[in-house]
PDB file of C-alpha atoms in Angstrom:
ATOM      1  CA  MET R1161      -2.337  -4.219 -15.304  1.00 87.00           C
ATOM      2  CA  ALA R1162      -3.871  -7.620 -14.684  1.00 84.00           C
ATOM      3  CA  THR R1163      -2.030 -10.928 -14.277  1.00 85.00           C
ATOM      4  CA  LEU R1164      -5.016 -13.128 -15.085  1.00 92.00           C
ATOM      5  CA  LYS R1165      -4.153 -15.364 -18.056  1.00 92.00           C
ATOM      6  CA  VAL R1166      -7.172 -16.031 -20.280  1.00 93.00           C
ATOM      7  CA  PRO R1167      -6.642 -18.492 -23.178  1.00 93.00           C
ATOM      8  CA  VAL R1168      -6.863 -17.178 -26.734  1.00 93.00           C
ATOM      9  CA  HIS R1169      -9.682 -19.588 -27.540  1.00 94.00           C
ATOM     10  CA  VAL R1170     -12.080 -19.684 -24.634  1.00 96.00           C
ATOM     11  CA  PRO R1171     -14.665 -22.483 -24.613  1.00 97.00           C
ATOM     12  CA  SER R1172     -18.308 -21.408 -24.550  1.00 98.00           C
ATOM     13  CA  PRO R1173     -19.888 -20.848 -21.115  1.00 98.00           C
ATOM     14  CA  SER R1174     -21.984 -23.996 -21.607  1.00 98.00           C
ATOM     15  CA  GLU R1175     -18.860 -26.088 -22.305  1.00 98.00           C
ATOM     16  CA  ASP R1176     -17.196 -24.652 -19.194  1.00 98.00           C
ATOM     17  CA  ALA R1177     -20.342 -25.292 -17.136  1.00 98.00           C
ATOM     18  CA  GLU R1178     -20.429 -28.899 -18.384  1.00 97.00           C
ATOM     19  CA  GLN R1179     -16.763 -29.427 -17.485  1.00 97.00           C
ATOM     20  CA  LEU R1180     -17.336 -27.985 -14.009  1.00 97.00           C
ATOM     21  CA  ARG R1181     -20.305 -30.325 -13.548  1.00 97.00           C
ATOM     22  CA  LYS R1182     -18.005 -33.235 -14.450  1.00 96.00           C
ATOM     23  CA  ALA R1183     -15.424 -31.967 -11.943  1.00 96.00           C
ATOM     24  CA  PHE R1184     -18.038 -32.298  -9.177  1.00 95.00           C
ATOM     25  CA  GLU R1185     -19.320 -35.729 -10.171  1.00 91.00           C
ATOM     26  CA  GLY R1186     -17.992 -39.191  -9.392  1.00 75.00           C
ATOM     27  CA  TRP R1187     -15.581 -40.081  -6.620  1.00 80.00           C
ATOM     28  CA  GLY R1188     -13.773 -37.040  -5.320  1.00 84.00           C
ATOM     29  CA  THR R1189     -13.636 -33.609  -6.880  1.00 92.00           C
ATOM     30  CA  ASN R1190     -11.410 -32.775  -9.839  1.00 96.00           C
ATOM     31  CA  GLU R1191      -9.801 -29.677  -8.305  1.00 97.00           C
ATOM     32  CA  GLN R1192      -7.335 -29.198 -11.167  1.00 96.00           C
ATOM     33  CA  LEU R1193     -10.168 -28.901 -13.672  1.00 97.00           C
ATOM     34  CA  ILE R1194     -11.821 -26.242 -11.486  1.00 98.00           C
ATOM     35  CA  ILE R1195      -8.530 -24.294 -11.372  1.00 98.00           C
ATOM     36  CA  ASP R1196      -7.972 -24.685 -15.139  1.00 97.00           C
ATOM     37  CA  ILE R1197     -11.377 -23.140 -15.829  1.00 98.00           C
ATOM     38  CA  LEU R1198     -12.124 -20.559 -13.131  1.00 98.00           C
ATOM     39  CA  ALA R1199      -8.581 -19.216 -12.680  1.00 98.00           C
ATOM     40  CA  HIS R1200      -8.392 -18.517 -16.425  1.00 97.00           C
ATOM     41  CA  ARG R1201     -11.657 -16.682 -17.115  1.00 98.00           C
ATOM     42  CA  ASN R1202     -12.295 -12.958 -16.720  1.00 97.00           C
ATOM     43  CA  ALA R1203     -15.164 -11.498 -14.687  1.00 97.00           C
ATOM     44  CA  ALA R1204     -17.629 -11.351 -17.610  1.00 97.00           C
ATOM     45  CA  GLN R1205     -16.833 -14.950 -18.582  1.00 98.00           C
ATOM     46  CA  ARG R1206     -17.217 -16.180 -14.994  1.00 98.00           C
ATOM     47  CA  ASN R1207     -20.601 -14.412 -14.753  1.00 98.00           C
ATOM     48  CA  SER R1208     -21.738 -16.152 -17.942  1.00 98.00           C
ATOM     49  CA  ILE R1209     -20.596 -19.553 -16.635  1.00 98.00           C
ATOM     50  CA  ARG R1210     -22.556 -19.019 -13.406  1.00 98.00           C
ATOM     51  CA  LYS R1211     -25.668 -18.015 -15.327  1.00 98.00           C
ATOM     52  CA  VAL R1212     -25.478 -20.941 -17.769  1.00 98.00           C
ATOM     53  CA  TYR R1213     -24.659 -23.410 -14.978  1.00 98.00           C
ATOM     54  CA  GLY R1214     -27.750 -22.319 -13.040  1.00 98.00           C
ATOM     55  CA  GLU R1215     -29.953 -22.641 -16.127  1.00 98.00           C
ATOM     56  CA  ALA R1216     -28.569 -26.040 -17.139  1.00 98.00           C
ATOM     57  CA  TYR R1217     -28.440 -27.772 -13.758  1.00 97.00           C
ATOM     58  CA  GLY R1218     -30.904 -25.833 -11.622  1.00 97.00           C
ATOM     59  CA  GLU R1219     -28.224 -25.200  -9.007  1.00 97.00           C
ATOM     60  CA  ASP R1220     -26.124 -22.210  -8.071  1.00 98.00           C
ATOM     61  CA  LEU R1221     -22.513 -22.798  -9.112  1.00 98.00           C
ATOM     62  CA  LEU R1222     -21.291 -21.065  -5.928  1.00 98.00           C
ATOM     63  CA  LYS R1223     -23.313 -23.465  -3.753  1.00 97.00           C
ATOM     64  CA  CYS R1224     -21.832 -26.439  -5.635  1.00 97.00           C
ATOM     65  CA  LEU R1225     -18.297 -25.106  -5.175  1.00 97.00           C
ATOM     66  CA  GLU R1226     -19.009 -24.562  -1.496  1.00 97.00           C
ATOM     67  CA  LYS R1227     -20.134 -28.174  -1.151  1.00 95.00           C
ATOM     68  CA  GLU R1228     -17.158 -29.622  -3.032  1.00 96.00           C
ATOM     69  CA  LEU R1229     -14.234 -27.550  -1.761  1.00 96.00           C
ATOM     70  CA  THR R1230     -12.774 -26.828   1.654  1.00 96.00           C
ATOM     71  CA  SER R1231     -10.800 -24.293   3.663  1.00 96.00           C
ATOM     72  CA  ASP R1232      -8.549 -21.633   2.052  1.00 97.00           C
ATOM     73  CA  PHE R1233      -8.925 -23.100  -1.441  1.00 98.00           C
ATOM     74  CA  GLU R1234     -12.721 -22.905  -1.121  1.00 98.00           C
ATOM     75  CA  ARG R1235     -12.643 -19.278   0.037  1.00 98.00           C
ATOM     76  CA  ALA R1236     -10.269 -18.244  -2.776  1.00 98.00           C
ATOM     77  CA  VAL R1237     -12.338 -19.939  -5.504  1.00 98.00           C
ATOM     78  CA  LEU R1238     -15.649 -18.583  -4.171  1.00 98.00           C
ATOM     79  CA  LEU R1239     -14.342 -15.028  -3.846  1.00 98.00           C
ATOM     80  CA  PHE R1240     -12.769 -15.036  -7.290  1.00 98.00           C
ATOM     81  CA  THR R1241     -15.851 -16.553  -8.962  1.00 98.00           C
ATOM     82  CA  LEU R1242     -18.038 -13.731  -7.659  1.00 98.00           C
ATOM     83  CA  ASP R1243     -18.605 -10.645  -9.777  1.00 97.00           C
ATOM     84  CA  PRO R1244     -16.131  -7.947  -8.522  1.00 98.00           C
ATOM     85  CA  ALA R1245     -18.898  -5.688  -7.131  1.00 98.00           C
ATOM     86  CA  GLU R1246     -20.620  -8.635  -5.389  1.00 98.00           C
ATOM     87  CA  ARG R1247     -17.255  -9.766  -4.030  1.00 98.00           C
ATOM     88  CA  ASP R1248     -16.523  -6.347  -2.546  1.00 98.00           C
ATOM     89  CA  ALA R1249     -20.044  -6.162  -1.094  1.00 98.00           C
ATOM     90  CA  HIS R1250     -19.475  -9.556   0.543  1.00 98.00           C
ATOM     91  CA  LEU R1251     -16.063  -8.513   1.944  1.00 98.00           C
ATOM     92  CA  ALA R1252     -17.472  -5.209   3.208  1.00 98.00           C
ATOM     93  CA  ASN R1253     -20.382  -6.963   4.890  1.00 98.00           C
ATOM     94  CA  GLU R1254     -17.987  -9.404   6.568  1.00 97.00           C
ATOM     95  CA  ALA R1255     -15.933  -6.414   7.727  1.00 97.00           C
ATOM     96  CA  THR R1256     -18.954  -5.048   9.634  1.00 96.00           C
ATOM     97  CA  LYS R1257     -19.609  -8.325  11.449  1.00 94.00           C
ATOM     98  CA  LYS R1258     -18.540  -8.827  15.052  1.00 87.00           C
ATOM     99  CA  PHE R1259     -16.046 -11.674  14.575  1.00 90.00           C
ATOM    100  CA  THR R1260     -14.636 -10.583  11.230  1.00 92.00           C
ATOM    101  CA  SER R1261     -14.843  -6.820  11.719  1.00 93.00           C
ATOM    102  CA  SER R1262     -12.166  -4.811   9.949  1.00 95.00           C
ATOM    103  CA  ASN R1263     -11.905  -1.056   9.474  1.00 97.00           C
ATOM    104  CA  TRP R1264      -8.983  -1.777   7.133  1.00 96.00           C
ATOM    105  CA  ILE R1265     -11.019  -3.766   4.626  1.00 98.00           C
ATOM    106  CA  LEU R1266     -13.725  -1.070   4.555  1.00 98.00           C
ATOM    107  CA  MET R1267     -11.034   1.559   3.959  1.00 98.00           C
ATOM    108  CA  GLU R1268      -9.356  -0.586   1.290  1.00 98.00           C
ATOM    109  CA  ILE R1269     -12.561  -1.006  -0.705  1.00 98.00           C
ATOM    110  CA  ALA R1270     -13.445   2.695  -0.372  1.00 98.00           C
ATOM    111  CA  CYS R1271      -9.997   3.980  -1.382  1.00 98.00           C
ATOM    112  CA  SER R1272      -8.621   1.555  -3.982  1.00 98.00           C
ATOM    113  CA  ARG R1273     -11.698   1.203  -6.202  1.00 98.00           C
ATOM    114  CA  SER R1274     -12.659   3.769  -8.836  1.00 97.00           C
ATOM    115  CA  SER R1275     -15.743   5.916  -8.185  1.00 98.00           C
ATOM    116  CA  HIS R1276     -17.844   3.801 -10.539  1.00 98.00           C
ATOM    117  CA  GLU R1277     -16.594   0.545  -9.019  1.00 98.00           C
ATOM    118  CA  LEU R1278     -17.458   1.812  -5.524  1.00 98.00           C
ATOM    119  CA  LEU R1279     -20.908   2.835  -6.745  1.00 98.00           C
ATOM    120  CA  ASN R1280     -21.421  -0.689  -8.129  1.00 98.00           C
ATOM    121  CA  VAL R1281     -20.324  -2.165  -4.789  1.00 98.00           C
ATOM    122  CA  LYS R1282     -22.959  -0.043  -3.045  1.00 98.00           C
ATOM    123  CA  ARG R1283     -25.618  -1.192  -5.533  1.00 98.00           C
ATOM    124  CA  ALA R1284     -24.618  -4.835  -5.026  1.00 98.00           C
ATOM    125  CA  TYR R1285     -24.758  -4.275  -1.256  1.00 98.00           C
ATOM    126  CA  HIS R1286     -28.319  -2.913  -1.499  1.00 98.00           C
ATOM    127  CA  ALA R1287     -29.417  -5.882  -3.599  1.00 98.00           C
ATOM    128  CA  ARG R1288     -27.787  -8.530  -1.407  1.00 98.00           C
ATOM    129  CA  TYR R1289     -28.290  -7.176   2.124  1.00 98.00           C
ATOM    130  CA  LYS R1290     -31.385  -4.958   1.734  1.00 98.00           C
ATOM    131  CA  LYS R1291     -29.663  -1.985   3.372  1.00 98.00           C
ATOM    132  CA  SER R1292     -26.903   0.436   2.482  1.00 98.00           C
ATOM    133  CA  LEU R1293     -23.171   0.013   2.963  1.00 98.00           C
ATOM    134  CA  GLU R1294     -23.078   3.501   4.513  1.00 98.00           C
ATOM    135  CA  GLU R1295     -25.640   2.657   7.199  1.00 98.00           C
ATOM    136  CA  ASP R1296     -23.841  -0.586   8.119  1.00 98.00           C
ATOM    137  CA  VAL R1297     -20.459   1.143   8.322  1.00 98.00           C
ATOM    138  CA  ALA R1298     -21.974   3.929  10.448  1.00 98.00           C
ATOM    139  CA  HIS R1299     -23.731   1.417  12.699  1.00 97.00           C
ATOM    140  CA  HIS R1300     -20.699  -0.819  13.239  1.00 95.00           C
ATOM    141  CA  THR R1301     -18.042   1.838  13.799  1.00 96.00           C
ATOM    142  CA  THR R1302     -17.657   4.500  16.485  1.00 96.00           C
ATOM    143  CA  GLY R1303     -15.790   7.693  17.274  1.00 97.00           C
ATOM    144  CA  GLU R1304     -12.921   8.759  15.041  1.00 97.00           C
ATOM    145  CA  TYR R1305     -13.227   5.615  12.907  1.00 97.00           C
ATOM    146  CA  ARG R1306     -16.848   6.384  12.048  1.00 98.00           C
ATOM    147  CA  LYS R1307     -15.870  10.002  11.349  1.00 98.00           C
ATOM    148  CA  LEU R1308     -13.334   8.830   8.755  1.00 98.00           C
ATOM    149  CA  LEU R1309     -14.933   5.700   7.267  1.00 98.00           C
ATOM    150  CA  VAL R1310     -18.473   6.922   6.594  1.00 98.00           C
ATOM    151  CA  PRO R1311     -17.316   9.789   4.300  1.00 98.00           C
ATOM    152  CA  LEU R1312     -14.844   7.415   2.593  1.00 98.00           C
ATOM    153  CA  VAL R1313     -17.495   4.837   1.686  1.00 98.00           C
ATOM    154  CA  SER R1314     -19.935   7.628   0.737  1.00 98.00           C
ATOM    155  CA  ALA R1315     -17.505   9.295  -1.686  1.00 97.00           C
ATOM    156  CA  PHE R1316     -17.972   9.653  -5.430  1.00 98.00           C
ATOM    157  CA  ARG R1317     -14.673  11.257  -6.376  1.00 98.00           C
ATOM    158  CA  TYR R1318     -13.965  12.956  -9.673  1.00 98.00           C
ATOM    159  CA  GLU R1319     -11.865  10.560 -11.779  1.00 97.00           C
ATOM    160  CA  GLY R1320     -10.216  12.993 -14.201  1.00 97.00           C
ATOM    161  CA  GLU R1321      -6.600  14.161 -14.326  1.00 97.00           C
ATOM    162  CA  GLU R1322      -7.339  17.901 -13.978  1.00 98.00           C
ATOM    163  CA  VAL R1323      -5.576  19.521 -11.031  1.00 98.00           C
ATOM    164  CA  ASN R1324      -5.991  22.920  -9.377  1.00 98.00           C
ATOM    165  CA  MET R1325      -2.487  23.926  -8.205  1.00 98.00           C
ATOM    166  CA  THR R1326      -3.672  26.890  -6.101  1.00 98.00           C
ATOM    167  CA  LEU R1327      -6.016  24.584  -4.245  1.00 98.00           C
ATOM    168  CA  ALA R1328      -3.273  21.968  -3.843  1.00 98.00           C
ATOM    169  CA  LYS R1329      -1.056  24.592  -2.222  1.00 98.00           C
ATOM    170  CA  SER R1330      -3.713  25.910   0.170  1.00 98.00           C
ATOM    171  CA  GLU R1331      -4.913  22.421   1.169  1.00 98.00           C
ATOM    172  CA  ALA R1332      -1.339  21.221   1.723  1.00 98.00           C
ATOM    173  CA  LYS R1333      -1.024  24.073   4.245  1.00 98.00           C
ATOM    174  CA  ILE R1334      -4.322  23.171   5.924  1.00 98.00           C
ATOM    175  CA  LEU R1335      -3.178  19.542   6.270  1.00 98.00           C
ATOM    176  CA  HIS R1336       0.217  20.602   7.621  1.00 98.00           C
ATOM    177  CA  ASP R1337      -1.312  22.991  10.181  1.00 98.00           C
ATOM    178  CA  LYS R1338      -3.801  20.424  11.438  1.00 98.00           C
ATOM    179  CA  ILE R1339      -1.221  17.626  11.619  1.00 97.00           C
ATOM    180  CA  SER R1340       1.306  19.898  13.387  1.00 96.00           C
ATOM    181  CA  ASP R1341      -1.363  20.605  16.005  1.00 96.00           C
ATOM    182  CA  LYS R1342      -2.156  16.868  16.198  1.00 95.00           C
ATOM    183  CA  HIS R1343      -5.736  17.546  15.069  1.00 96.00           C
ATOM    184  CA  TYR R1344      -5.823  14.334  13.057  1.00 96.00           C
ATOM    185  CA  THR R1345      -9.595  13.942  13.087  1.00 96.00           C
ATOM    186  CA  ASP R1346     -10.287  17.572  12.180  1.00 98.00           C
ATOM    187  CA  GLU R1347     -13.154  17.851   9.698  1.00 97.00           C
ATOM    188  CA  GLU R1348     -10.881  19.646   7.217  1.00 98.00           C
ATOM    189  CA  VAL R1349      -8.424  16.723   7.165  1.00 98.00           C
ATOM    190  CA  ILE R1350     -11.283  14.288   6.642  1.00 98.00           C
ATOM    191  CA  ARG R1351     -12.941  16.526   4.024  1.00 98.00           C
ATOM    192  CA  ILE R1352      -9.745  16.670   1.940  1.00 98.00           C
ATOM    193  CA  VAL R1353      -8.895  12.953   2.047  1.00 98.00           C
ATOM    194  CA  SER R1354     -12.483  11.804   1.539  1.00 98.00           C
ATOM    195  CA  THR R1355     -13.631  14.088  -1.297  1.00 98.00           C
ATOM    196  CA  ARG R1356     -10.707  15.177  -3.481  1.00 98.00           C
ATOM    197  CA  SER R1357      -9.899  13.307  -6.681  1.00 98.00           C
ATOM    198  CA  LYS R1358      -6.832  11.067  -6.577  1.00 98.00           C
ATOM    199  CA  ALA R1359      -5.009  13.383  -9.015  1.00 98.00           C
ATOM    200  CA  GLN R1360      -5.807  16.432  -6.861  1.00 98.00           C
ATOM    201  CA  LEU R1361      -4.695  14.621  -3.705  1.00 98.00           C
ATOM    202  CA  ASN R1362      -1.411  13.627  -5.325  1.00 98.00           C
ATOM    203  CA  ALA R1363      -0.769  17.272  -6.234  1.00 98.00           C
ATOM    204  CA  THR R1364      -1.624  18.397  -2.685  1.00 98.00           C
ATOM    205  CA  LEU R1365       0.690  15.803  -1.135  1.00 98.00           C
ATOM    206  CA  ASN R1366       3.534  16.713  -3.507  1.00 98.00           C
ATOM    207  CA  HIS R1367       3.132  20.337  -2.360  1.00 98.00           C
ATOM    208  CA  TYR R1368       3.111  19.159   1.230  1.00 98.00           C
ATOM    209  CA  ASN R1369       6.371  17.313   0.669  1.00 98.00           C
ATOM    210  CA  THR R1370       8.207  20.161  -1.083  1.00 97.00           C
ATOM    211  CA  SER R1371       6.848  22.972   1.111  1.00 97.00           C
ATOM    212  CA  PHE R1372       7.319  21.314   4.486  1.00 97.00           C
ATOM    213  CA  GLY R1373      10.235  18.977   3.843  1.00 96.00           C
ATOM    214  CA  ASN R1374       8.474  15.792   4.919  1.00 95.00           C
ATOM    215  CA  ALA R1375       6.106  13.336   3.304  1.00 96.00           C
ATOM    216  CA  ILE R1376       2.701  13.549   4.996  1.00 97.00           C
ATOM    217  CA  ASN R1377       2.867   9.913   6.141  1.00 96.00           C
ATOM    218  CA  LYS R1378       6.097  10.673   7.985  1.00 96.00           C
ATOM    219  CA  ASP R1379       4.346  13.447   9.914  1.00 96.00           C
ATOM    220  CA  LEU R1380       1.452  11.066  10.618  1.00 96.00           C
ATOM    221  CA  LYS R1381       3.871   8.713  12.388  1.00 94.00           C
ATOM    222  CA  ALA R1382       4.062  10.948  15.477  1.00 85.00           C
ATOM    223  CA  ASP R1383       2.716   8.098  17.562  1.00 85.00           C
ATOM    224  CA  PRO R1384       3.609   4.801  15.832  1.00 86.00           C
ATOM    225  CA  SER R1385       1.308   2.781  18.087  1.00 90.00           C
ATOM    226  CA  ASP R1386      -1.788   4.927  17.402  1.00 94.00           C
ATOM    227  CA  GLU R1387      -4.204   2.657  15.469  1.00 95.00           C
ATOM    228  CA  PHE R1388      -6.194   5.553  14.005  1.00 96.00           C
ATOM    229  CA  LEU R1389      -3.019   7.141  12.606  1.00 97.00           C
ATOM    230  CA  LYS R1390      -2.047   3.780  11.089  1.00 96.00           C
ATOM    231  CA  LEU R1391      -5.398   3.704   9.313  1.00 97.00           C
ATOM    232  CA  LEU R1392      -5.081   7.320   8.166  1.00 98.00           C
ATOM    233  CA  ARG R1393      -1.615   6.608   6.713  1.00 97.00           C
ATOM    234  CA  ALA R1394      -3.063   3.577   4.934  1.00 97.00           C
ATOM    235  CA  VAL R1395      -5.855   5.784   3.482  1.00 98.00           C
ATOM    236  CA  ILE R1396      -3.221   8.124   1.987  1.00 98.00           C
ATOM    237  CA  LYS R1397      -1.167   5.220   0.627  1.00 97.00           C
ATOM    238  CA  CYS R1398      -4.182   3.395  -0.773  1.00 98.00           C
ATOM    239  CA  LEU R1399      -5.442   6.523  -2.565  1.00 98.00           C
ATOM    240  CA  THR R1400      -2.081   7.606  -3.992  1.00 97.00           C
ATOM    241  CA  THR R1401       0.074   4.464  -4.451  1.00 97.00           C
ATOM    242  CA  PRO R1402      -2.239   1.438  -4.182  1.00 98.00           C
ATOM    243  CA  GLU R1403       0.453  -1.003  -5.369  1.00 98.00           C
ATOM    244  CA  GLN R1404       2.631  -0.031  -2.371  1.00 97.00           C
ATOM    245  CA  TYR R1405      -0.315  -0.406  -0.026  1.00 98.00           C
ATOM    246  CA  PHE R1406      -1.138  -3.899  -1.362  1.00 98.00           C
ATOM    247  CA  GLU R1407       2.527  -4.934  -1.369  1.00 98.00           C
ATOM    248  CA  LYS R1408       2.631  -4.165   2.351  1.00 97.00           C
ATOM    249  CA  VAL R1409      -0.574  -6.124   3.042  1.00 97.00           C
ATOM    250  CA  LEU R1410       0.891  -9.122   1.176  1.00 97.00           C
ATOM    251  CA  ARG R1411       4.261  -8.822   2.917  1.00 97.00           C
ATOM    252  CA  GLN R1412       2.620  -8.739   6.333  1.00 95.00           C
ATOM    253  CA  ALA R1413       0.275 -11.618   5.437  1.00 96.00           C
ATOM    254  CA  ILE R1414       3.130 -13.816   4.236  1.00 94.00           C
ATOM    255  CA  ASN R1415       5.675 -12.913   6.906  1.00 86.00           C
ATOM    256  CA  LYS R1416       3.239 -13.349   9.752  1.00 75.00           C
ATOM    257  CA  LEU R1417       3.823 -16.302  12.031  1.00 72.00           C
ATOM    258  CA  GLY R1418       1.343 -18.796  10.614  1.00 73.00           C
ATOM    259  CA  SER R1419       0.547 -16.483   7.678  1.00 78.00           C
ATOM    260  CA  ASP R1420      -2.707 -14.558   7.246  1.00 93.00           C
ATOM    261  CA  GLU R1421      -4.486 -16.509   4.489  1.00 95.00           C
ATOM    262  CA  TRP R1422      -7.550 -14.265   4.538  1.00 95.00           C
ATOM    263  CA  ALA R1423      -5.489 -11.197   3.648  1.00 97.00           C
ATOM    264  CA  LEU R1424      -3.474 -13.128   1.045  1.00 97.00           C
ATOM    265  CA  THR R1425      -6.651 -14.475  -0.562  1.00 98.00           C
ATOM    266  CA  ARG R1426      -8.349 -11.072  -0.508  1.00 98.00           C
ATOM    267  CA  VAL R1427      -5.514  -9.210  -2.227  1.00 98.00           C
ATOM    268  CA  VAL R1428      -4.882 -11.859  -4.887  1.00 98.00           C
ATOM    269  CA  THR R1429      -8.562 -12.355  -5.783  1.00 98.00           C
ATOM    270  CA  THR R1430      -9.425  -8.633  -5.820  1.00 98.00           C
ATOM    271  CA  ARG R1431      -6.307  -7.370  -7.667  1.00 98.00           C
ATOM    272  CA  ALA R1432      -5.593 -10.174 -10.197  1.00 97.00           C
ATOM    273  CA  GLU R1433      -7.732  -8.382 -12.798  1.00 97.00           C
ATOM    274  CA  VAL R1434      -6.642  -4.872 -11.816  1.00 97.00           C
ATOM    275  CA  ASP R1435      -3.034  -4.008 -10.939  1.00 97.00           C
ATOM    276  CA  MET R1436      -1.326  -7.237  -9.858  1.00 97.00           C
ATOM    277  CA  VAL R1437       1.562  -6.631 -12.301  1.00 97.00           C
ATOM    278  CA  ARG R1438       2.462  -3.420 -10.438  1.00 97.00           C
ATOM    279  CA  ILE R1439       1.966  -5.084  -7.044  1.00 98.00           C
ATOM    280  CA  LYS R1440       4.333  -7.906  -8.072  1.00 98.00           C
ATOM    281  CA  GLU R1441       6.943  -5.363  -9.180  1.00 98.00           C
ATOM    282  CA  ALA R1442       6.599  -3.490  -5.875  1.00 98.00           C
ATOM    283  CA  TYR R1443       6.901  -6.781  -3.965  1.00 98.00           C
ATOM    284  CA  GLN R1444      10.061  -7.827  -5.794  1.00 97.00           C
ATOM    285  CA  ARG R1445      11.625  -4.370  -5.220  1.00 98.00           C
ATOM    286  CA  ARG R1446      10.818  -4.352  -1.515  1.00 97.00           C
ATOM    287  CA  ASN R1447      11.586  -7.995  -0.662  1.00 97.00           C
ATOM    288  CA  SER R1448      14.174  -9.064  -3.293  1.00 97.00           C
ATOM    289  CA  ILE R1449      12.123 -12.180  -3.929  1.00 97.00           C
ATOM    290  CA  PRO R1450       9.354 -12.702  -6.525  1.00 97.00           C
ATOM    291  CA  LEU R1451       5.834 -12.819  -5.116  1.00 97.00           C
ATOM    292  CA  GLU R1452       5.326 -16.234  -6.788  1.00 97.00           C
ATOM    293  CA  GLN R1453       8.202 -17.659  -4.764  1.00 96.00           C
ATOM    294  CA  ALA R1454       6.935 -16.147  -1.512  1.00 96.00           C
ATOM    295  CA  ILE R1455       3.423 -17.533  -2.070  1.00 96.00           C
ATOM    296  CA  ALA R1456       4.738 -20.981  -3.102  1.00 96.00           C
ATOM    297  CA  LYS R1457       6.856 -21.127   0.068  1.00 94.00           C
ATOM    298  CA  ASP R1458       3.931 -20.090   2.247  1.00 93.00           C
ATOM    299  CA  THR R1459       1.029 -22.112   0.840  1.00 95.00           C
ATOM    300  CA  SER R1460       0.429 -25.606  -0.502  1.00 95.00           C
ATOM    301  CA  GLY R1461      -1.817 -27.838  -2.570  1.00 97.00           C
ATOM    302  CA  ASP R1462      -4.744 -26.582  -4.612  1.00 97.00           C
ATOM    303  CA  TYR R1463      -4.815 -23.274  -2.723  1.00 97.00           C
ATOM    304  CA  GLU R1464      -1.227 -22.582  -3.824  1.00 97.00           C
ATOM    305  CA  LYS R1465      -1.975 -23.630  -7.429  1.00 97.00           C
ATOM    306  CA  PHE R1466      -5.032 -21.370  -7.597  1.00 98.00           C
ATOM    307  CA  LEU R1467      -3.257 -18.281  -6.208  1.00 98.00           C
ATOM    308  CA  LEU R1468      -0.251 -18.814  -8.484  1.00 98.00           C
ATOM    309  CA  ALA R1469      -2.551 -19.143 -11.512  1.00 97.00           C
ATOM    310  CA  LEU R1470      -4.253 -15.834 -10.597  1.00 98.00           C
ATOM    311  CA  ILE R1471      -0.960 -13.949 -10.349  1.00 97.00           C
ATOM    312  CA  GLY R1472       0.122 -15.357 -13.720  1.00 94.00           C
ATOM    313  CA  ALA R1473       2.935 -17.524 -12.372  1.00 87.00           C
ATOM    314  CA  GLY R1474       4.686 -19.776 -14.895  1.00 61.00           C
ATOM    315  CA  ASP R1475       2.356 -22.289 -16.451  1.00 50.00           C
ATOM    316  CA  ALA R1476       0.134 -22.538 -13.399  1.00 39.00           C
TER     317      ALA R1476
END
């Protein structure tokens, strides 16, 4: 469930493009006008605005935004204006770069998108970077991380609700045996988490819980400081209860000393059109404070206004 608020009567893409052009002209930039337009258009509408803007003014809208805006506000607007598949391709590419490398972002994109969305990300990656996401992930990771991440980004999981209970039972036992023996990177563990449908995985993990008396993520906490185990627990959470995974990312981003704006921006821009309603509910339950309030306390200016508009806060 999305939080993005799109007006009932949306102006035509050419009207929006014209208004954006006006926002860039004259003394200073009209940031509020940019927020009023881009934070209230869905992905298809934003794509149309970009196309029409390019045709009318001979410039790429993203380049104009880049020139006019700065810092966290600029990054949030640019990321949100991108088509979702292009945005994920951009984030994934950043995650394979030396100074912005992040196994977590690669895992997040691989595990929280649907099979078709992930396929579109891989297509967008080909088009933009002239190589495959899989080869970049394989090249930029090593050891156990490569062993886990390459199959995750290569997956094309079945999306249906059908579940094989016999299989769930037998694979719950395999997972329990391997985890009990601390064989966390065993190919069977990786095969199960990287290929099974989300419905099948949920059934397997329910079996695990009832048969062995512990949730799998509890058993994967044997060594709380082990970074690989942290990532493996996040894989399970992201595949089975994404709203809880994203709530935790937001909580950590906001509660961090000097807050992590990149994580905050990433979650808000990538989930506003997907499941932000559920993430907000999870956040309120866990922190006894609405997400809007937490973001407002932690951010300021146009960046704050833009994020609050995306999560459907008040009249933002």
